[in-house]
CSV table of C-alpha atoms in Angstrom, one decimal:
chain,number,residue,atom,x,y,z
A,864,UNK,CA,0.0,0.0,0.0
A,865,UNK,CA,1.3,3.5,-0.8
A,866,UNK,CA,2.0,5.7,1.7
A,867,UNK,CA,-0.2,9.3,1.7
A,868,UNK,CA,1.4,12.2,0.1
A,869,UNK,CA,1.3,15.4,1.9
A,870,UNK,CA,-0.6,18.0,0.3
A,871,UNK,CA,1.3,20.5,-2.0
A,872,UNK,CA,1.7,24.0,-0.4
A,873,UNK,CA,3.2,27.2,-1.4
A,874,UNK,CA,6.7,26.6,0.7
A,875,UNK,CA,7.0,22.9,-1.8
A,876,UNK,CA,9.7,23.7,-4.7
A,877,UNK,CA,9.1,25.0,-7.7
A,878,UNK,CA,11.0,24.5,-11.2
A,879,UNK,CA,12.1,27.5,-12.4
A,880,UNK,CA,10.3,28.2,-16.1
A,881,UNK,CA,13.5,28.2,-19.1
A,882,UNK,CA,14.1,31.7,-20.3
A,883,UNK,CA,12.0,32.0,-23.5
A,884,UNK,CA,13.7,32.5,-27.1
A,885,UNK,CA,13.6,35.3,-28.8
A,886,UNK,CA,14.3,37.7,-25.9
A,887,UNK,CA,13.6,40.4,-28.4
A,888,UNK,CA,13.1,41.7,-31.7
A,889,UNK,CA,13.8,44.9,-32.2
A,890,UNK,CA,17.0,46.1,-34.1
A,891,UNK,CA,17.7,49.3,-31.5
A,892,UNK,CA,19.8,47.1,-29.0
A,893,UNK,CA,21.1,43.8,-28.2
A,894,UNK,CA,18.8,41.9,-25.8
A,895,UNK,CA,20.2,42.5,-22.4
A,896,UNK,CA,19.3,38.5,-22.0
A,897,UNK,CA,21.6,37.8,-24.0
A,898,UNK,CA,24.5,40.3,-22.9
A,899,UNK,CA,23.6,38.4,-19.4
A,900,UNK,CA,23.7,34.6,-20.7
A,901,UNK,CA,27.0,35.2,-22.7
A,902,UNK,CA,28.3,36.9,-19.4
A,903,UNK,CA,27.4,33.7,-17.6
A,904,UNK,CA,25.7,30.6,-19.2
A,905,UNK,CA,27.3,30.9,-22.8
A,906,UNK,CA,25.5,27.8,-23.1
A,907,UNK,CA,22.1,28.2,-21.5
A,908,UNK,CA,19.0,25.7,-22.0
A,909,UNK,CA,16.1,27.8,-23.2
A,910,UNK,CA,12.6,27.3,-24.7
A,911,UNK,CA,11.3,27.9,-27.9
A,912,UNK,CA,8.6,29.3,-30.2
A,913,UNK,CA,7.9,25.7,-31.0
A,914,UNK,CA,6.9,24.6,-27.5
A,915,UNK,CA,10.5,23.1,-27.4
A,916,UNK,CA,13.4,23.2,-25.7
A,917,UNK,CA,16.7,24.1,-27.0
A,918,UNK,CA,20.5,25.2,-26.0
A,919,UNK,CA,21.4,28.3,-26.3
A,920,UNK,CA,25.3,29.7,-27.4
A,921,UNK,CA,26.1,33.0,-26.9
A,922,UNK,CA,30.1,32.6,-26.6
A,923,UNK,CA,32.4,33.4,-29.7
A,924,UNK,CA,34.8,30.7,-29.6
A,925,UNK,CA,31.9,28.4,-28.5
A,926,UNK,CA,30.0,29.0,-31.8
A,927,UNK,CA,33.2,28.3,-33.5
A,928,UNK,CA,33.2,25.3,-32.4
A,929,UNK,CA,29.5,24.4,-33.5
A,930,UNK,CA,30.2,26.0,-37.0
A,931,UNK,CA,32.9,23.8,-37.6
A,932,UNK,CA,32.3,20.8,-35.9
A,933,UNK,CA,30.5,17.8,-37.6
A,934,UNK,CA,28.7,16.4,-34.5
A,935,UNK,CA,26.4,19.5,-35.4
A,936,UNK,CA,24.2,19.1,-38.3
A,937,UNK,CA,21.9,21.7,-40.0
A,938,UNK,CA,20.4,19.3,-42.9
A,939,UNK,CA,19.0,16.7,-40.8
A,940,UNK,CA,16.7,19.7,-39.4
A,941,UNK,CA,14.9,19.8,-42.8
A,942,UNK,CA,13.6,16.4,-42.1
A,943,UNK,CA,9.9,15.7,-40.6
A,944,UNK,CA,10.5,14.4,-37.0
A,945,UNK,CA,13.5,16.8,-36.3
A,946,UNK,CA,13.1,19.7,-33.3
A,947,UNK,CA,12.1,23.2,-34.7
A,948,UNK,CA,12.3,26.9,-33.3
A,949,UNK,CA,9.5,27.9,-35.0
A,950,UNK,CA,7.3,27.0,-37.8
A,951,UNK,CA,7.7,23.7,-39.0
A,952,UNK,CA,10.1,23.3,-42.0
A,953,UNK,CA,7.6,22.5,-45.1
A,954,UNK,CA,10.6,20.9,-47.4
A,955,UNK,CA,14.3,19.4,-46.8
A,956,UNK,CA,15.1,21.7,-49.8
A,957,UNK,CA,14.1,25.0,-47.7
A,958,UNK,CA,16.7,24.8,-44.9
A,959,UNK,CA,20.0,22.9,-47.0
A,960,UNK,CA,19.2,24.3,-50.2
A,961,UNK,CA,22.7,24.6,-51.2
A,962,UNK,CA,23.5,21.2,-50.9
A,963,UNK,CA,21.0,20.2,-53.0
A,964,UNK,CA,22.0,22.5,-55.4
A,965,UNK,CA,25.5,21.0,-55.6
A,966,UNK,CA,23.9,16.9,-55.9
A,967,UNK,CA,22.1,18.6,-58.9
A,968,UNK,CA,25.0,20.4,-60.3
A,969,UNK,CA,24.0,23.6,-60.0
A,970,UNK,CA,25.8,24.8,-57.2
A,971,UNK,CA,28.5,26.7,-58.9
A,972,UNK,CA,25.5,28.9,-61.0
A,973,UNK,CA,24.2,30.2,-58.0
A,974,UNK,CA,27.8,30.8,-56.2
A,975,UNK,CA,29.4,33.2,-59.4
A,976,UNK,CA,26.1,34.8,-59.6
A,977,UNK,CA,26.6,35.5,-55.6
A,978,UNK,CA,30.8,35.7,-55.6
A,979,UNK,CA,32.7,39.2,-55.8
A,980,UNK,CA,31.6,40.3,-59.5
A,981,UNK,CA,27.7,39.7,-59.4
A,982,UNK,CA,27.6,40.8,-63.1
A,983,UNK,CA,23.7,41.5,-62.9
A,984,UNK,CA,24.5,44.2,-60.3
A,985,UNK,CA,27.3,46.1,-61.2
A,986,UNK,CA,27.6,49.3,-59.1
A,987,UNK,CA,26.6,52.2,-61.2
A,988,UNK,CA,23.3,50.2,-61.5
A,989,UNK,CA,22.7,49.9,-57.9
A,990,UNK,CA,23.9,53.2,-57.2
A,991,UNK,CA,21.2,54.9,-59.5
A,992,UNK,CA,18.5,52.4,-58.1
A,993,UNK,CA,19.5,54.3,-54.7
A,994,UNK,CA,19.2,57.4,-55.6
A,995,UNK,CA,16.0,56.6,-57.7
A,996,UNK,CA,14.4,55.4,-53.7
A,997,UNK,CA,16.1,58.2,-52.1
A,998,UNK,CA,14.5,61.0,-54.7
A,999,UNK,CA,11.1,59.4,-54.4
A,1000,UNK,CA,11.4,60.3,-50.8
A,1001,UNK,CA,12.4,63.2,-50.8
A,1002,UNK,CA,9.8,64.5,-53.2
A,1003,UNK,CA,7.3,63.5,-50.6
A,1004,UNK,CA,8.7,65.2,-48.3
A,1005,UNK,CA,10.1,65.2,-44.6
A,1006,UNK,CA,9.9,63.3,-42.9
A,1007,UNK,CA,10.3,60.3,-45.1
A,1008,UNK,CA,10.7,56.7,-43.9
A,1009,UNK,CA,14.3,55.5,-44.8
A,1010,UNK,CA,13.1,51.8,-44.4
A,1011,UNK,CA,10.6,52.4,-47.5
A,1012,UNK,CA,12.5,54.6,-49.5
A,1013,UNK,CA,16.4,52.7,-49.1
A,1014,UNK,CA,16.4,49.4,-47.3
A,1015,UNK,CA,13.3,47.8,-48.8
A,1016,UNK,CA,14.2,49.6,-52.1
A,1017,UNK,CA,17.6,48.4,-52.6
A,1018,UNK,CA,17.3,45.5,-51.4
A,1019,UNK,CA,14.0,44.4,-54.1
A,1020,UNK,CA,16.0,46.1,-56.8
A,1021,UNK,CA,19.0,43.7,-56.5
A,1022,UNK,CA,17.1,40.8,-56.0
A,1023,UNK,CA,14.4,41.0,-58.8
A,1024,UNK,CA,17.0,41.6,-61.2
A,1025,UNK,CA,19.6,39.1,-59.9
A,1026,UNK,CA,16.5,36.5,-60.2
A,1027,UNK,CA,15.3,37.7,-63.1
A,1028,UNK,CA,11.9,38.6,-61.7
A,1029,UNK,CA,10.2,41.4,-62.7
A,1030,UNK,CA,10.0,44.3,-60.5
A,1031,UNK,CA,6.6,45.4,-60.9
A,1032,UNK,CA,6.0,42.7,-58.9
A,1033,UNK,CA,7.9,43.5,-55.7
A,1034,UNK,CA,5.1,44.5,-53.1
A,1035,UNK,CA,3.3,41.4,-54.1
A,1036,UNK,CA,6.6,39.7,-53.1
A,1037,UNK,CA,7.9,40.9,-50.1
A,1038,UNK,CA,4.7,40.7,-48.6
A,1039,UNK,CA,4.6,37.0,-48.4
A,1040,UNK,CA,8.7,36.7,-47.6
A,1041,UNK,CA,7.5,39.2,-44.8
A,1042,UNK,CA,5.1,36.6,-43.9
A,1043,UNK,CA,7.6,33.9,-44.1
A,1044,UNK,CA,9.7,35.1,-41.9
A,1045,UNK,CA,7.3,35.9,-38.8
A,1046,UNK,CA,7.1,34.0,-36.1
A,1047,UNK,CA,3.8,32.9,-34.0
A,1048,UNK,CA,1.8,35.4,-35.4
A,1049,UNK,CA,0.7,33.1,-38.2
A,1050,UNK,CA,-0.6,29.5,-37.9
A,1051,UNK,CA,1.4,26.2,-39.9
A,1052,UNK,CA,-1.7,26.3,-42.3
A,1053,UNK,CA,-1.5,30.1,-43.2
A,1054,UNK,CA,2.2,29.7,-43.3
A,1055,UNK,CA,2.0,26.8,-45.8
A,1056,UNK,CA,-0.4,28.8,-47.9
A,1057,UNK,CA,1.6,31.8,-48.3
A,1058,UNK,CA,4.7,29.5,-49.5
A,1059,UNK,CA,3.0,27.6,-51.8
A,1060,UNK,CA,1.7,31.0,-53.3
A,1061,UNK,CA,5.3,32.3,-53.4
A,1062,UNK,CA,6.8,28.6,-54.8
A,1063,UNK,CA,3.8,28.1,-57.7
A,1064,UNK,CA,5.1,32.1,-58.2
A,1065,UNK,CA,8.5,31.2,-58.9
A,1066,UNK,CA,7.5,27.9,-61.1
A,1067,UNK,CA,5.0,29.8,-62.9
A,1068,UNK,CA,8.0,32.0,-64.0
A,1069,UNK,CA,10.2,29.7,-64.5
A,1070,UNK,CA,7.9,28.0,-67.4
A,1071,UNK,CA,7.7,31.0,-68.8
A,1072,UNK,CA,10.9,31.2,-70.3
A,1073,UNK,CA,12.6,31.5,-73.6
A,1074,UNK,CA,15.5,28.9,-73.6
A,1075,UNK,CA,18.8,30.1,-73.9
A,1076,UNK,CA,17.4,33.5,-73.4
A,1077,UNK,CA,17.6,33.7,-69.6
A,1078,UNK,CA,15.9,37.0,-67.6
A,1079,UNK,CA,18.2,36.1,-64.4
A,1080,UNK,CA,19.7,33.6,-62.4
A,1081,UNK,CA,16.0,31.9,-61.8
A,1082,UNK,CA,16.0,31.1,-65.6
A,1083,UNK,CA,20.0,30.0,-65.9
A,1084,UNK,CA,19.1,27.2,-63.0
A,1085,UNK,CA,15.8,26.4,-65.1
A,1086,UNK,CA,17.9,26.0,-68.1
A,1087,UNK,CA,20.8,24.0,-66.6
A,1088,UNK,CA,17.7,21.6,-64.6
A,1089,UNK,CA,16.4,20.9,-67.5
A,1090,UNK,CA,19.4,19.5,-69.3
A,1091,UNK,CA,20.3,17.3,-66.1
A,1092,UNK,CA,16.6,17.2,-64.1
A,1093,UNK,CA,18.4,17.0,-60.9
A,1094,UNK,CA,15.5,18.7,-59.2
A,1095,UNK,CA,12.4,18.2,-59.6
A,1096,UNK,CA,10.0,21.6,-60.2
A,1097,UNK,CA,8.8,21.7,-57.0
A,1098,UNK,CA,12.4,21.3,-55.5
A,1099,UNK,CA,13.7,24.2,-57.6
A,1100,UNK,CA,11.0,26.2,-57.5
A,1101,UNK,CA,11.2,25.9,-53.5
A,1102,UNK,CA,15.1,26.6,-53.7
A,1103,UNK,CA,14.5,29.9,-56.1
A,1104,UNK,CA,11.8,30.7,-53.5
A,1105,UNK,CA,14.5,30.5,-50.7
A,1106,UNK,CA,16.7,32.4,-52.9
A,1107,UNK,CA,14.4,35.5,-53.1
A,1108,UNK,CA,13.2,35.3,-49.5
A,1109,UNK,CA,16.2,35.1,-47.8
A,1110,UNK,CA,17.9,37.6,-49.9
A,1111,UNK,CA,15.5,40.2,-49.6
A,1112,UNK,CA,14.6,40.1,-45.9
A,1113,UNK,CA,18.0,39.8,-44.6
A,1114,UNK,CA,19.2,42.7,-46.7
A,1115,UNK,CA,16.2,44.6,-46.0
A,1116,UNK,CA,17.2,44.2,-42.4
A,1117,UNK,CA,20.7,44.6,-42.4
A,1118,UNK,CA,20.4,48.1,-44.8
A,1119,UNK,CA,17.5,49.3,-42.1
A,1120,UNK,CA,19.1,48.4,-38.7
A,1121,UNK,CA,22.4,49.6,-39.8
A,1122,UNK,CA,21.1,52.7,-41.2
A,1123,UNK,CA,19.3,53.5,-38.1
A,1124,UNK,CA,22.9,52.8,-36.7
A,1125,UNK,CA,24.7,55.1,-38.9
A,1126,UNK,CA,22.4,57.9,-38.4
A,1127,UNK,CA,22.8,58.0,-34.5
A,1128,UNK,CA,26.7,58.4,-35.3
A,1129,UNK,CA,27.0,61.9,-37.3
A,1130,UNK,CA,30.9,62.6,-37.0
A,1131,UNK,CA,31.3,58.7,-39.0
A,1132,UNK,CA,29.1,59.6,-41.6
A,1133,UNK,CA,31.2,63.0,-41.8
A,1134,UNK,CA,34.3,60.8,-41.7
A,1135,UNK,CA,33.3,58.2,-44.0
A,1136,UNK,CA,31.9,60.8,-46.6
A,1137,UNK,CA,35.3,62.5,-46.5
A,1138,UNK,CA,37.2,59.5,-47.4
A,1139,UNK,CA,35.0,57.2,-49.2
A,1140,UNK,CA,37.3,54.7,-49.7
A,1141,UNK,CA,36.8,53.6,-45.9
A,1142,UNK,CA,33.5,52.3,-46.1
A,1143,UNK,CA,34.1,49.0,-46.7
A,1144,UNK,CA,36.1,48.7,-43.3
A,1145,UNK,CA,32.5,50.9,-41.9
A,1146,UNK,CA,30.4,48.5,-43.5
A,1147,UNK,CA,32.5,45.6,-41.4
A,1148,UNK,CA,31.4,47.1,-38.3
A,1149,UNK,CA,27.7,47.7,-39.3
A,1150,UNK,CA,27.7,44.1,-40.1
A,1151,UNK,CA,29.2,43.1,-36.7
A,1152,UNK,CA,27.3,45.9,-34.5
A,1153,UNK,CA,23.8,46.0,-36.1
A,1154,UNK,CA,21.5,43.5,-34.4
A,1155,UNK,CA,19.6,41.7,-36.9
A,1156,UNK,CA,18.4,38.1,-35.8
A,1157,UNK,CA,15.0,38.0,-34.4
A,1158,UNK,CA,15.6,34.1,-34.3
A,1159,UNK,CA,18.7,32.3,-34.2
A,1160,UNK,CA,21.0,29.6,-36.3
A,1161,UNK,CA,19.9,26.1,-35.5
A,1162,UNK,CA,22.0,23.2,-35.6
A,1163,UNK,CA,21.5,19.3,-34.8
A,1164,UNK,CA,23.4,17.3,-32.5
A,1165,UNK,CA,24.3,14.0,-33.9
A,1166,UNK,CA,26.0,12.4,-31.3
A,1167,UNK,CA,26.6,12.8,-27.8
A,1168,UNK,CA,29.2,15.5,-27.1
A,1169,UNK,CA,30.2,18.2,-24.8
A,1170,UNK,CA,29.5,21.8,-25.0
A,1171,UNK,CA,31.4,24.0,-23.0
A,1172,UNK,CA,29.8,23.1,-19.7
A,1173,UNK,CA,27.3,21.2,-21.3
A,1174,UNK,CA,26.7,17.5,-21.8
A,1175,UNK,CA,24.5,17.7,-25.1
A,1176,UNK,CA,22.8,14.9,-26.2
A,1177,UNK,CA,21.8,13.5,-29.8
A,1178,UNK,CA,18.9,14.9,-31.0
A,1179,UNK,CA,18.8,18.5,-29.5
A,1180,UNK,CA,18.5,21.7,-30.7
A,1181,UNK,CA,21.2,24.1,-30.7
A,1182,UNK,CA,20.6,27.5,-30.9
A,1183,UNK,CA,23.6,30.2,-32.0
A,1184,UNK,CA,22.9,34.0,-31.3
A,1185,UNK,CA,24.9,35.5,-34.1
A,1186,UNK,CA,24.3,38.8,-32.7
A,1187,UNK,CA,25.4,37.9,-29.3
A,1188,UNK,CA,28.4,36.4,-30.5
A,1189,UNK,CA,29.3,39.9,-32.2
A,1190,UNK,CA,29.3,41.6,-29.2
A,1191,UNK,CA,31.7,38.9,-26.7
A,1192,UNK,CA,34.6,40.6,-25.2
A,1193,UNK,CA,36.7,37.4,-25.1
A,1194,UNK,CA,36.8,38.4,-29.2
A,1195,UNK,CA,36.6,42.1,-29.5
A,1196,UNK,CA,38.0,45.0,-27.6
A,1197,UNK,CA,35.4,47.2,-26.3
A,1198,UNK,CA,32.7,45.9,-28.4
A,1199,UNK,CA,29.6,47.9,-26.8
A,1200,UNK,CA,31.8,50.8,-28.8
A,1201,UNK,CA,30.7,51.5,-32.7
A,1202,UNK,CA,34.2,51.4,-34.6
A,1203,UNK,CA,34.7,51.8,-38.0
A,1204,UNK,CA,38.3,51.7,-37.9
A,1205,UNK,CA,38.3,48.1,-36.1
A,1206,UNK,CA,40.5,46.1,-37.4
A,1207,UNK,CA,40.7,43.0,-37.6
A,1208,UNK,CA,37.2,42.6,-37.1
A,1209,UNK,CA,36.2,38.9,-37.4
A,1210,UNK,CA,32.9,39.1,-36.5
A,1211,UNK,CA,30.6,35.9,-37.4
A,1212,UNK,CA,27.6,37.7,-39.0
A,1213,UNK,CA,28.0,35.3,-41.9
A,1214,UNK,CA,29.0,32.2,-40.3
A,1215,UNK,CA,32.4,30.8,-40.1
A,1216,UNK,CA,34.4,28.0,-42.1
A,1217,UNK,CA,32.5,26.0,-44.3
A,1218,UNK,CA,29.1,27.2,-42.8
A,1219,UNK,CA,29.6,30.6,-44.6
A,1220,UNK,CA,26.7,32.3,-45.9
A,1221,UNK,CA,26.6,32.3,-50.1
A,1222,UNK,CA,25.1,35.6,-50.1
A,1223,UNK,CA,27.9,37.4,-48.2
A,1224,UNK,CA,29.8,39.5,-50.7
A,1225,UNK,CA,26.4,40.4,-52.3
A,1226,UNK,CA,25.9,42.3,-49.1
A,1227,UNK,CA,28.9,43.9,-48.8
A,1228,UNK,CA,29.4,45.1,-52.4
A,1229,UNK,CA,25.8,46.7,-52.7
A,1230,UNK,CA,25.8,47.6,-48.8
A,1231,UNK,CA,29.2,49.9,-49.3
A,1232,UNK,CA,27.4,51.3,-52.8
A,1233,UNK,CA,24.7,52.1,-51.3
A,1234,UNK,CA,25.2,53.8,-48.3
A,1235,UNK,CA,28.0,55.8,-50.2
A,1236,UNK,CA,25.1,56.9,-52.4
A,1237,UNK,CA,22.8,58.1,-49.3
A,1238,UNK,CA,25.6,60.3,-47.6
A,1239,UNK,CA,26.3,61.8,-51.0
A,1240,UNK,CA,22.7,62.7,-51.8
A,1241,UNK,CA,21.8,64.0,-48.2
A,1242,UNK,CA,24.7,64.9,-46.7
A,1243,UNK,CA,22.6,66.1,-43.6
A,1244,UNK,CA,20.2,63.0,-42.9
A,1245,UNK,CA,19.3,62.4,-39.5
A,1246,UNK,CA,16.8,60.4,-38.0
A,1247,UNK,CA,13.3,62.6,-36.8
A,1248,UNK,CA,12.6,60.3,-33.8
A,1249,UNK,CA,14.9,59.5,-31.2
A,1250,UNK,CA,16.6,56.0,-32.2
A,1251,UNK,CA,14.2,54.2,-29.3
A,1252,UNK,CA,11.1,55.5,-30.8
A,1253,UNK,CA,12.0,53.8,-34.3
A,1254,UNK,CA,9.2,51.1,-34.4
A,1255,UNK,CA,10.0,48.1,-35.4
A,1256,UNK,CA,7.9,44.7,-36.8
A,1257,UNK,CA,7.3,41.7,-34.3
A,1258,UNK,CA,8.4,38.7,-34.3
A,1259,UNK,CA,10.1,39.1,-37.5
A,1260,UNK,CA,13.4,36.3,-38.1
A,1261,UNK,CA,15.1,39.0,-39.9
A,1262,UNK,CA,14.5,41.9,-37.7
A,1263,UNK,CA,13.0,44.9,-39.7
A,1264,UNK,CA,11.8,48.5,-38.7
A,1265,UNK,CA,8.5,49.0,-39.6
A,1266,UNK,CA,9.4,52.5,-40.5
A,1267,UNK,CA,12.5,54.8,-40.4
A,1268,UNK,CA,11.5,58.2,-40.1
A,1269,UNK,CA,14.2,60.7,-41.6
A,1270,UNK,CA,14.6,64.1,-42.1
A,1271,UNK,CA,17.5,66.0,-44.1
């Protein structure tokens, strides 16, 4: 016979509820969760959006280690039963599109049109698509939202033209990858609904084309499927799908926080306009400084190993806050400081080793043209808000302000 349990009182122990991941999404700041965990739990067991559990890394050397250590996977998390942080991943194709791209031998089509010449945006082009956003602004007058008018602008420009999609249909566009890329706000059936709009989109436009006569990279992978049929439709439609979505909100966030950055930072923007040829090293530290990641990079552990501290089993989630990482002391000197003469500045906002991030030169190179072209044109821009009364979206992966109000 069991013996009788006393009954539970207010003194009896409680366990104390995981932190909950995202901390934040808003591009003004870095979480000051995250400051704390890096300080002391670089590896911290949190929960997610998904109702799951996860860890947590928020230590540079630490994420290293993840990035290039192969007892952490990121293509076994495009398969059914493995752990999310969010939405359920619809396709295998979705999150390890690359390496399909190389089984089907089309890899190398998609890197050159990514790599250090990007011949469909050469930088006269992108620089008079800037000015064309930043004139439409300022014909309607201040204050004008920089978001609108620069990050969103630029940032459709390239990518309709590198795909070979056609502008006009931008808005129709975005909206959905802006859909995409929120989390919780949307359920899995609305989410599935607004991909398969954006995928039967992309394979709509990919029958429509004239062989040997391609419109953009979208049509050159159509072509070279076609000879070899490494893909199916659906699988390349999904992966030109990913192509657009991830392009455009990440550089749509980047250009936005970092502007909001820049802005708050007058006697750099003096500096920089003066001597032009040091923004690329200013564009470094945007990259590392500007907090962008509503969500985080997720790996799979494949095998039992240690983390740190940690004993991580096979199975689990692992979390990396790229945005924390940028910001750890034990890898850069002062790095609550904006410096745009830091050097070297080895931040990880693009990954690290062979987990480096495809579209990271196309950033750079139309990043440094750009914002060149927006202290040229108006030399005295300044933000019409105080920088903590920019709104910004919720819940957005790719953290975006809803609206950068300027004045000049």
């Amino acid at each position: 016979m069991t013996a009788p349990q006393p009954p539970m009182t207010d003194d009896a122990p409680h366990e104390e509820p995981l932190p909950h991941y995202p901390f934040s999404t808003d591009g003004d700041r870095l979480a000051p969760e995250l400051a704390e965990l890096r300080g002391r739990c670089p590896v911290a067991r949190v929960s997610t959006n998904s109702g799951g559990e996860a860890w947590l890394v928020t230590g540079y050397q630490l994420t290293q280690h993840v990035l290039r250590d192969r007892s952490f996977a990121r293509s076994v998390l495009g398969e059914a039963d493995s752990p999310t942080q969010d939405a359920q991943i619809l396709a295998p194709e979705l999150l390890d599109a690359m390496n399909h791209l190389q089984k089907a031998g089309l890899r190398d089509e998609v890197l050159r049109a990514l790599g250090r010449n990007q011949p469909e945006l050469p930088a006269d082009w992108v620089a008079d698509v800037t000015r064309e956003g930043l004139e439409a602004m300022v014909r309607e007058g201040s204050p004008g939202d920089l978001q609108r008018h620069f990050a969103e602008w630029v940032a459709a420009q390239c990518m309709c033209r590198l795909l070979g999609l056609p502008f006009a249909d931008r808005e129709w566009l975005a909206r959905r990858a802006d859909m995409d890329l929120t989390m919780v706000t949307y359920t899995p059936e609305e989410l599935a609904r607004n991909w398969e709009e954006i995928r039967v989109y992309m394979q709509e436009h990919m029958a429509g084309r004239r062989p040997g006569e391609p419109r953009g990279l979208a049509d050159r992978l159509a072509d070279l499927n076609a000879e070899h049929e490494g893909l199916t439709d659906q699988q390349l439609s999904n992966i030109v799908s990913v192509l657009f979505v991830s392009g455009y909100e990440d550089f749509a966030s980047f250009l936005g926080v970092a502007a909001v950055n820049l802005l708050q930072r007058p006697e750099v923007m003096s500096a920089v306009r003066a001597r032009p040829e040091t923004m690329p090293q200013c564009v470094e530290e945007l990259l590392r400084y500007s907090v962008v990641l509503g969500n985080a990079i997720p790996r799979y552990v494949t095998e039992d190993t240690e983390l740190g501290s940690a004993s991580v089993s096979e199975g689990d989630l692992v979390l990396l806050s790229l945005d924390a990482v940028n910001f750890d002391p034990a890898a850069f000197t002062d790095p609550e400081a904006f410096d745009p003469d830091r050097s070297p500045n080895p931040h990880l906002r693009f990954g690290y080793g062979r987990h480096h991030c495809p579209g990271a030169h196309l950033v750079r190179r139309q990043s440094e043209t750009a914002f060149r072209v927006l202290l040229d044109r108006l030399p005295a821009i300044r933000l019409a808000v105080p920088a903590d009364e920019v709104p910004w979206h919720p819940n957005r992966m790719a953290i975006m302000a809803a609206g950068i109000p300027v004045t000049w």
